Short mmCIF file of C-alpha atoms and ligand atoms in Angstrom, two decimals:
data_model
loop_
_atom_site.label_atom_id
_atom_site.label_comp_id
_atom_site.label_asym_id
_atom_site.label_seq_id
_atom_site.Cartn_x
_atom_site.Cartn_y
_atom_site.Cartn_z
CA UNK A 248 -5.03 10.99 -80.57
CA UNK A 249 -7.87 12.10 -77.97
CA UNK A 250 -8.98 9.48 -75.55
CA UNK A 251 -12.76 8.79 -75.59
CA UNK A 252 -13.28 8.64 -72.28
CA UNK A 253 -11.62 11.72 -70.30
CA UNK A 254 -12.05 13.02 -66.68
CA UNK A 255 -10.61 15.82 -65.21
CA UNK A 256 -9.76 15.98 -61.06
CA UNK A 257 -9.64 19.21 -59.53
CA UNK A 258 -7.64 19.63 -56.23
CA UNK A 259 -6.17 21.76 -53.51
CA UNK A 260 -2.52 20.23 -52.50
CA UNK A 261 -0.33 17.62 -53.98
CA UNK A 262 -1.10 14.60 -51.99
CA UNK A 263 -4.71 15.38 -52.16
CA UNK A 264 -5.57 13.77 -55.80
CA UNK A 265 -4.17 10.29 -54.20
CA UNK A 266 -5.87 10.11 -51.17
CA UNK A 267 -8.98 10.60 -52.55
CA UNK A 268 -9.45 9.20 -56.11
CA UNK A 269 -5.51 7.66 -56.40
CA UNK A 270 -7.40 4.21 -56.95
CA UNK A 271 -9.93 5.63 -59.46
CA UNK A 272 -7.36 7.99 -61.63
CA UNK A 273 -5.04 4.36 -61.88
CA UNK A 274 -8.28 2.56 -62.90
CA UNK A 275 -8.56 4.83 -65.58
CA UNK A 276 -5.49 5.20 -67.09
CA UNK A 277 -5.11 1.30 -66.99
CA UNK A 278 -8.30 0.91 -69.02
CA UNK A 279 -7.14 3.81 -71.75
CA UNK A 280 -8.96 6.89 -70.73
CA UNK A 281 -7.17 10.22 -70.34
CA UNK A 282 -6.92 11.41 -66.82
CA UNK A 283 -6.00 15.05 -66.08
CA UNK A 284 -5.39 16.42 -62.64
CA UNK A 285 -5.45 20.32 -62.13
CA UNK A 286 -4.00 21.44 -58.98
CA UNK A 287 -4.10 24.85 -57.02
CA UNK A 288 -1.72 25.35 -55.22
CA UNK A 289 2.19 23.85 -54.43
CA UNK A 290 1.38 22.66 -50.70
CA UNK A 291 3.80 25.26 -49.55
CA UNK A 292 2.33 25.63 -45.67
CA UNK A 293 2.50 21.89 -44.93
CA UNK A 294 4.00 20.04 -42.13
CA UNK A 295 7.23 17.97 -42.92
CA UNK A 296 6.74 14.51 -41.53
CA UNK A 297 10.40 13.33 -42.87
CA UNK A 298 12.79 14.70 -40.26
CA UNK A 299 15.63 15.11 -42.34
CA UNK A 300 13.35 17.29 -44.90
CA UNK A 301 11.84 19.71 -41.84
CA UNK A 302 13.87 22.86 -42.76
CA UNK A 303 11.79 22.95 -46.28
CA UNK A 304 9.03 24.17 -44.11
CA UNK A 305 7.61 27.94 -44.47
CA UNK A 306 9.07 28.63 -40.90
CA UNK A 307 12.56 27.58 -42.22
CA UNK A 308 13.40 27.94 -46.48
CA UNK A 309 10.53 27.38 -47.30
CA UNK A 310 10.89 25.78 -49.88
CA UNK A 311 8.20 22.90 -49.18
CA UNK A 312 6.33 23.71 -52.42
CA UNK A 313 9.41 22.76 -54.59
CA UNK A 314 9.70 19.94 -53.13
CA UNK A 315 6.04 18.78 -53.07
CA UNK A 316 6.27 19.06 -57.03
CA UNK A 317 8.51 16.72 -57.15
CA UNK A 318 6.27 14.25 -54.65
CA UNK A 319 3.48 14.77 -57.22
CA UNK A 320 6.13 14.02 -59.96
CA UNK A 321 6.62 10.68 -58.67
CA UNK A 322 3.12 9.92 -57.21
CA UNK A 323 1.30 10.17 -60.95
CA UNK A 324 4.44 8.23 -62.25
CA UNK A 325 3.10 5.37 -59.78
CA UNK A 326 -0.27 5.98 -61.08
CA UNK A 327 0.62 6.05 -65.08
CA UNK A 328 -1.08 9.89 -65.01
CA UNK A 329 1.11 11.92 -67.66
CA UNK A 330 -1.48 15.12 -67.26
CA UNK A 331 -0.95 17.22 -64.35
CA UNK A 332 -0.52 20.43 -64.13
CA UNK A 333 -0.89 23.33 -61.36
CA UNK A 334 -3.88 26.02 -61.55
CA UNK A 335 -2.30 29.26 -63.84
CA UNK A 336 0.97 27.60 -63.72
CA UNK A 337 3.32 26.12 -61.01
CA UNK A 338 3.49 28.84 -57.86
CA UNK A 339 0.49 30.95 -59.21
CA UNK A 340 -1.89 30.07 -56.10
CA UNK A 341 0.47 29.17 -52.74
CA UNK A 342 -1.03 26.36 -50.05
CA UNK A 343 -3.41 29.15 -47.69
CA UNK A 344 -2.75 26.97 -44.35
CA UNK A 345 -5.40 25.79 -42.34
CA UNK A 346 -8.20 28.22 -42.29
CA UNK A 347 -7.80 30.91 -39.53
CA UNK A 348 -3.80 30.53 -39.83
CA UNK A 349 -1.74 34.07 -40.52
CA UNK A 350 -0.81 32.26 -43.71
CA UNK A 351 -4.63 32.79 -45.38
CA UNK A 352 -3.51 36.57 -45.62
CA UNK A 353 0.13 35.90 -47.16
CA UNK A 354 0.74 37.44 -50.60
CA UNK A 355 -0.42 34.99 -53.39
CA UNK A 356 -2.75 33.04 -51.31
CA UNK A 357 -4.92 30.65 -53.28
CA UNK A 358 -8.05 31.91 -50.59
CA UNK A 359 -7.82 35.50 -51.45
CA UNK A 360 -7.21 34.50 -54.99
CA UNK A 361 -9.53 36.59 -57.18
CA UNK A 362 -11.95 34.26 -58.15
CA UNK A 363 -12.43 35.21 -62.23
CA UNK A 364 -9.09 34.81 -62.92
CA UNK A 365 -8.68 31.57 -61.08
CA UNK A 366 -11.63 30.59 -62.88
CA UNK A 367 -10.55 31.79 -65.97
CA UNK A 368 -7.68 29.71 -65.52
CA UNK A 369 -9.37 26.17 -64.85
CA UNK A 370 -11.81 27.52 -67.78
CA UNK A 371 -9.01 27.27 -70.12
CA UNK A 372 -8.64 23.40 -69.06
CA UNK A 373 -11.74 22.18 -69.36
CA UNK A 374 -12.37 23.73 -72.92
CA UNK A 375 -9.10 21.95 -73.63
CA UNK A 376 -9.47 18.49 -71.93
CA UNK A 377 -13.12 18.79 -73.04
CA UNK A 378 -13.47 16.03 -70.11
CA UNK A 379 -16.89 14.15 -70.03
CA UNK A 380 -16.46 14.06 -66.12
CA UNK A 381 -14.72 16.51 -63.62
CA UNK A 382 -14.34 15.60 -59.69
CA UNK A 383 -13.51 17.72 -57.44
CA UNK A 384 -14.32 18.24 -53.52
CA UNK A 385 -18.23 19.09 -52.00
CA UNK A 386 -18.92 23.10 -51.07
CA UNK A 387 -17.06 22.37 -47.62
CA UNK A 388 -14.13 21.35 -49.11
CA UNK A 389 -14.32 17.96 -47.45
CA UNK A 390 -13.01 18.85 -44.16
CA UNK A 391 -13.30 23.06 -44.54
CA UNK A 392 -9.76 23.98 -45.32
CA UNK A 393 -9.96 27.35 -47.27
CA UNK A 394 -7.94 25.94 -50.45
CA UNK A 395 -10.38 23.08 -50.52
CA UNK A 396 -13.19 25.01 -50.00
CA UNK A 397 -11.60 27.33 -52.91
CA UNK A 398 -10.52 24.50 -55.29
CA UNK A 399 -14.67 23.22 -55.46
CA UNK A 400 -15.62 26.81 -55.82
CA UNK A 401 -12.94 27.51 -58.86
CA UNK A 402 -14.37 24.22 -60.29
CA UNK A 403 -18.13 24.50 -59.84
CA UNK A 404 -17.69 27.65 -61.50
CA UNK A 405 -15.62 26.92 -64.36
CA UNK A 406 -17.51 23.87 -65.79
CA UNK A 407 -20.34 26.14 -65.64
CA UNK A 408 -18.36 29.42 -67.48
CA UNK A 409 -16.77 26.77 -69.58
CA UNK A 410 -20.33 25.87 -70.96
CA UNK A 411 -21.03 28.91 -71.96
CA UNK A 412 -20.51 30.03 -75.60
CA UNK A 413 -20.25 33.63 -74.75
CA UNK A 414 -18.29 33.34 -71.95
CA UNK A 415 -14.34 34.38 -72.68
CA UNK A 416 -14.55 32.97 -76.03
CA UNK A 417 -10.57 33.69 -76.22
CA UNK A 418 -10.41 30.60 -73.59
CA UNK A 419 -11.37 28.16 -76.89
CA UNK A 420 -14.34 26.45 -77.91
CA UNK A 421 -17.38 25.94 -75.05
CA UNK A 422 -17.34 22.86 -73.71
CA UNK A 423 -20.21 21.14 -71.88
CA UNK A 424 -18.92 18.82 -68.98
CA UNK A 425 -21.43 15.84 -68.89
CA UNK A 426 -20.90 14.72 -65.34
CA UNK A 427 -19.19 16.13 -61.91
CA UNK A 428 -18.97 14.47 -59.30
CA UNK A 429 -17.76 15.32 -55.30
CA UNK A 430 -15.28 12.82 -53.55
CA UNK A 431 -16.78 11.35 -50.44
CA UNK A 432 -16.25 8.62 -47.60
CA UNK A 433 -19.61 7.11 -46.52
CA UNK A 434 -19.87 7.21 -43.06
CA UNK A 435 -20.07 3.04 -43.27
CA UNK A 436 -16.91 2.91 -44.59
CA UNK A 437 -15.07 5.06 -42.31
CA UNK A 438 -16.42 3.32 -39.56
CA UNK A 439 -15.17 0.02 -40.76
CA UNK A 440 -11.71 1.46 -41.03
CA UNK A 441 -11.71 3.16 -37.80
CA UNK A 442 -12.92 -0.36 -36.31
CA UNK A 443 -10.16 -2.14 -37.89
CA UNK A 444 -7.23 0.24 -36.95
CA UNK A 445 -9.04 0.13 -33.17
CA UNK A 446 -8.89 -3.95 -33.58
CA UNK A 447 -5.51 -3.63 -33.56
CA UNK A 448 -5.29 -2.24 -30.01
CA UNK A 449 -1.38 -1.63 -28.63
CA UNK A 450 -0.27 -2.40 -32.19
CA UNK A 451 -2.17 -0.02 -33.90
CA UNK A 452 0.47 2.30 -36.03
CA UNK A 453 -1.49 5.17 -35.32
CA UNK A 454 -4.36 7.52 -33.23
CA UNK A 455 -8.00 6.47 -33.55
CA UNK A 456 -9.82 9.10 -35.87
CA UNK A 457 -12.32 9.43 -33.26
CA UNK A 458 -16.13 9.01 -33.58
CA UNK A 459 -17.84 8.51 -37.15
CA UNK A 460 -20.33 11.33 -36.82
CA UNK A 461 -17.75 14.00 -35.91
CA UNK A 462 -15.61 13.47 -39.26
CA UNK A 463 -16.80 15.90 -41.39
CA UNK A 464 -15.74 14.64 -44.86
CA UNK A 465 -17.79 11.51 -43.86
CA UNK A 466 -20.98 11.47 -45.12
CA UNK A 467 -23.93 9.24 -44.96
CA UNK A 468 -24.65 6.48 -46.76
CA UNK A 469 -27.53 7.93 -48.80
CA UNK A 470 -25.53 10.61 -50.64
CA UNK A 471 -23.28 8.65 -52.29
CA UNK A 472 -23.97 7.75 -55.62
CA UNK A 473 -21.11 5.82 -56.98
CA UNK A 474 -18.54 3.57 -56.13
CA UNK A 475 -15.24 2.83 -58.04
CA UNK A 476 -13.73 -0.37 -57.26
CA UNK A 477 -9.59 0.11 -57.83
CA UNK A 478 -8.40 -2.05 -55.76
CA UNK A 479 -6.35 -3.88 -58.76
CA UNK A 480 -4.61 -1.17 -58.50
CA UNK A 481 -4.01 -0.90 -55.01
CA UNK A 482 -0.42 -1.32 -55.27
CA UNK A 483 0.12 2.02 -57.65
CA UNK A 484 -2.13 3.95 -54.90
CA UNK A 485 0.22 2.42 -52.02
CA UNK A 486 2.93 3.85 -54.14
CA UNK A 487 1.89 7.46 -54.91
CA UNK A 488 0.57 7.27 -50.60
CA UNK A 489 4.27 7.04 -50.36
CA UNK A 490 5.51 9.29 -52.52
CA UNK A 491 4.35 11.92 -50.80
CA UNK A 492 6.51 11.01 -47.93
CA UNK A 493 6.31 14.74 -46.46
CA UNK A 494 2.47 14.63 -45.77
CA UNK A 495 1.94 10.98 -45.68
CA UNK A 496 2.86 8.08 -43.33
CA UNK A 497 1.83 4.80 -44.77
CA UNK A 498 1.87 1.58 -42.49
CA UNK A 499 -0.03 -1.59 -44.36
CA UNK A 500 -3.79 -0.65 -44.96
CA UNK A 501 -3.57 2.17 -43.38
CA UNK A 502 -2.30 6.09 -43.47
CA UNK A 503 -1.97 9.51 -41.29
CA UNK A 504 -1.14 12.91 -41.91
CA UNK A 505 0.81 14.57 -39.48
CA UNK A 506 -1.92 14.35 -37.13
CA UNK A 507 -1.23 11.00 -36.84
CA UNK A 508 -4.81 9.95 -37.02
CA UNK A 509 -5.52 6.51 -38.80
CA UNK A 510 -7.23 6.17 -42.04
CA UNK A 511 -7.68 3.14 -44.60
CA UNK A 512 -5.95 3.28 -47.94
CA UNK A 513 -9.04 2.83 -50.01
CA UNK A 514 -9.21 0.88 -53.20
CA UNK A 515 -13.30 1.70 -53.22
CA UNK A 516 -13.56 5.38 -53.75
CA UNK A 517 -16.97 6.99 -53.47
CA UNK A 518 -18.51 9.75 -55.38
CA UNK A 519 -21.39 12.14 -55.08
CA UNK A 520 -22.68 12.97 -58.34
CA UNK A 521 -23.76 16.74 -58.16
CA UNK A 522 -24.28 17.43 -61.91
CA UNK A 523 -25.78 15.61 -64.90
CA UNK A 524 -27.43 12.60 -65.16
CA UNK A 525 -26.79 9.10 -63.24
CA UNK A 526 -25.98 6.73 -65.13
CA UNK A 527 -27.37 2.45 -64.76
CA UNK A 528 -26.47 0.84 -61.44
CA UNK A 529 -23.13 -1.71 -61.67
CA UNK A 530 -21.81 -3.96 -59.80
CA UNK A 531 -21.62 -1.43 -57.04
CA UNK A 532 -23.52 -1.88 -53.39
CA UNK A 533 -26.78 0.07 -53.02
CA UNK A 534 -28.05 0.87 -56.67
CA UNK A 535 -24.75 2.89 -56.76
CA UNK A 536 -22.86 4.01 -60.04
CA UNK A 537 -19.85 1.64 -60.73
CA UNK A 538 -18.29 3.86 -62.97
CA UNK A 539 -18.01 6.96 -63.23
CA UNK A 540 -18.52 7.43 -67.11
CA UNK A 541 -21.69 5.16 -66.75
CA UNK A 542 -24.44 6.58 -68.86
CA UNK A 543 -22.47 8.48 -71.09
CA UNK A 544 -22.09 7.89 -75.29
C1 LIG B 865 -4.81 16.33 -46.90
C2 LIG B 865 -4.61 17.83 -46.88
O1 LIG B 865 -5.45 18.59 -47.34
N1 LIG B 865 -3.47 18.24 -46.30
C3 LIG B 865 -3.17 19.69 -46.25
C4 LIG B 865 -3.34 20.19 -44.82
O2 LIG B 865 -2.45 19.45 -44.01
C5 LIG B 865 -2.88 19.43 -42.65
C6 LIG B 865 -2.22 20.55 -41.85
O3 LIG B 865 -0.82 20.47 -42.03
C7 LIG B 865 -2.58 20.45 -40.37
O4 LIG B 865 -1.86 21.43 -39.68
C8 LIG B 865 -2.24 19.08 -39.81
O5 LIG B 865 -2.70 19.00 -38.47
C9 LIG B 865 -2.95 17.99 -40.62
O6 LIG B 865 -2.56 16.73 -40.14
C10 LIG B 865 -2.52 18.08 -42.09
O7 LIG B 865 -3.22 17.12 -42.85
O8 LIG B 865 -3.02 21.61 -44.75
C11 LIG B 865 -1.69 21.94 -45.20
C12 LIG B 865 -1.52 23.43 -45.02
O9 LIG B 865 -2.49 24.11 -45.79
C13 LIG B 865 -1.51 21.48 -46.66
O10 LIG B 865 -0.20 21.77 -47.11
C14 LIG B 865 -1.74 19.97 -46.74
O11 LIG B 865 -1.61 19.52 -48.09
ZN1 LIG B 866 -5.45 19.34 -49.35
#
């Protein structure tokens, strides 16, 4: 039986889907809605935080993307998310490293994909889903790496195709996405977070993110539309944070990559909404969205 309610997340790397909207994709599934995730690539170019693991990495057998499928496995079993699936299949698109890295230019690189048949691909997902909301990442990418930066473009463009009766009719039946939305961090938030970790002075876990303004996946206050309150399920986002063990250190509230920067595990997530119509304000701060499906049938 099809869910009424169904969203689809578009992302770049496992480990991505929960750092951003981990929170909001538990929400979901908790209150009955199907939740799909579509990801791009396998996270093959990452650094290995877990020092037993650190011969996965390209340099060594590279065999870090195996191994990431496996985090994702567990993360959306901590998150109850049974749809997941990688962009053309697992190992179609591999993790293009940080932009201006030697990896952009290996063989099968998800930023020299070519972009019609990655969009074909995602194409084929939305007519499927048929979601009523897609998320995926602003036309930076969040923080300009070339796989995020990729992963919007490859969405943007498929809800669009995907609308279109004549387009690729052999991908199924056209299918009008109601909503999409960008993943954000207001700049208020961040800075509360970044304040909190400083509060804790020697016994901070981790390096200070550094100054509000210079984060470029913050954004101010007055973009953000909505605001989706998961922290009920804080615990399942805690869990999938931790299940992906090679990109992730967790300590309490907070997180790093393997820049060791400190972040706050957020149970508010925050949205931009770039396409269709807002729907009534909720219990959310500032006039803001509290859900994401607000407005629609
Ligand atoms: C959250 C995210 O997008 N992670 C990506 C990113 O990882 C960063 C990269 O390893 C960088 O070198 C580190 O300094 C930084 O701390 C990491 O977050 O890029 C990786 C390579 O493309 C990717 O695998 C990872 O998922
Ligand atoms: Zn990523």
């Amino acid at each position: 039986m099809t869910a009424d309610r169904r969203m689809l997340l578009v992302h770049a790397h496992p480990d991505d889907e929960t750092i951003n909207n981990g929170a909001t994709m538990a929400r979901y599934v908790s209150e009955g809605a199907q939740v799909t995730l579509l990801t791009c690539t396998l996270g093959e170019e990452g650094e290995v935080l877990v020092p037993e693991l650190e011969l996965l990495a390209p340099e060594h057998a590279d065999q870090l993307g195996g191994y990431r499928i496996a985090e994702l496995r567990a993360a959306m079993e901590a998150l109850g998310v049974s749809d997941w699936r990688f962009l053309g299949g697992p190992g179609r698109y591999r993790d293009s490293g940080m932009m201006g890295t030697p990896a952009n230019d290996k063989a099968r690189a998800f930023w020299r994909a070519d972009l019609d048949e990655a969009v074909a691909h995602a194409v084929a997902v939305v007519r499927e889903v048929r979601p009523q909301v897609v998320v995926t990442y602003d036309e930076n990418g969040g923080y300009g790496h070339p796989d995020h930066i990729q992963a919007h473009r490859v969405a943007m463009a498929a809800v669009d195709r995907a609308a279109d009766p004549g387009h690729r009719p052999d991908l199924g039946p056209a299918w009008d996405v109601a909503k999409v939305y960008w993943c954000c961090v207001p700049r208020s938030v961040l800075r509360e977070g970044i304040e909190a970790l400083a509060a804790l002075g020697e016994d901070s876990p981790f390096g200070h993110l550094g100054e509000v303004d210079d984060i470029p996946f913050a954004v101010p206050d007055e973009l953000v539309t909505a605001a989706v309150d998961g922290r009920a399920q804080a615990g399942r986002k805690d869990a999938a944070m931790r299940a992906h063990a090679t990109q992730i250190t967790v300590d309490g509230p907070f997180f790093a990559l393997s820049n060791d920067l400190g972040q706050e595990v957020l149970g508010v997530e925050h949205y931009r909404l770039v396409r269709g119509q807002r729907g009534p304000a909720g219990e959310a701060p500032n006039g803001w969205e509290d859900d994401l499906f607000a407005g629609l049938a």
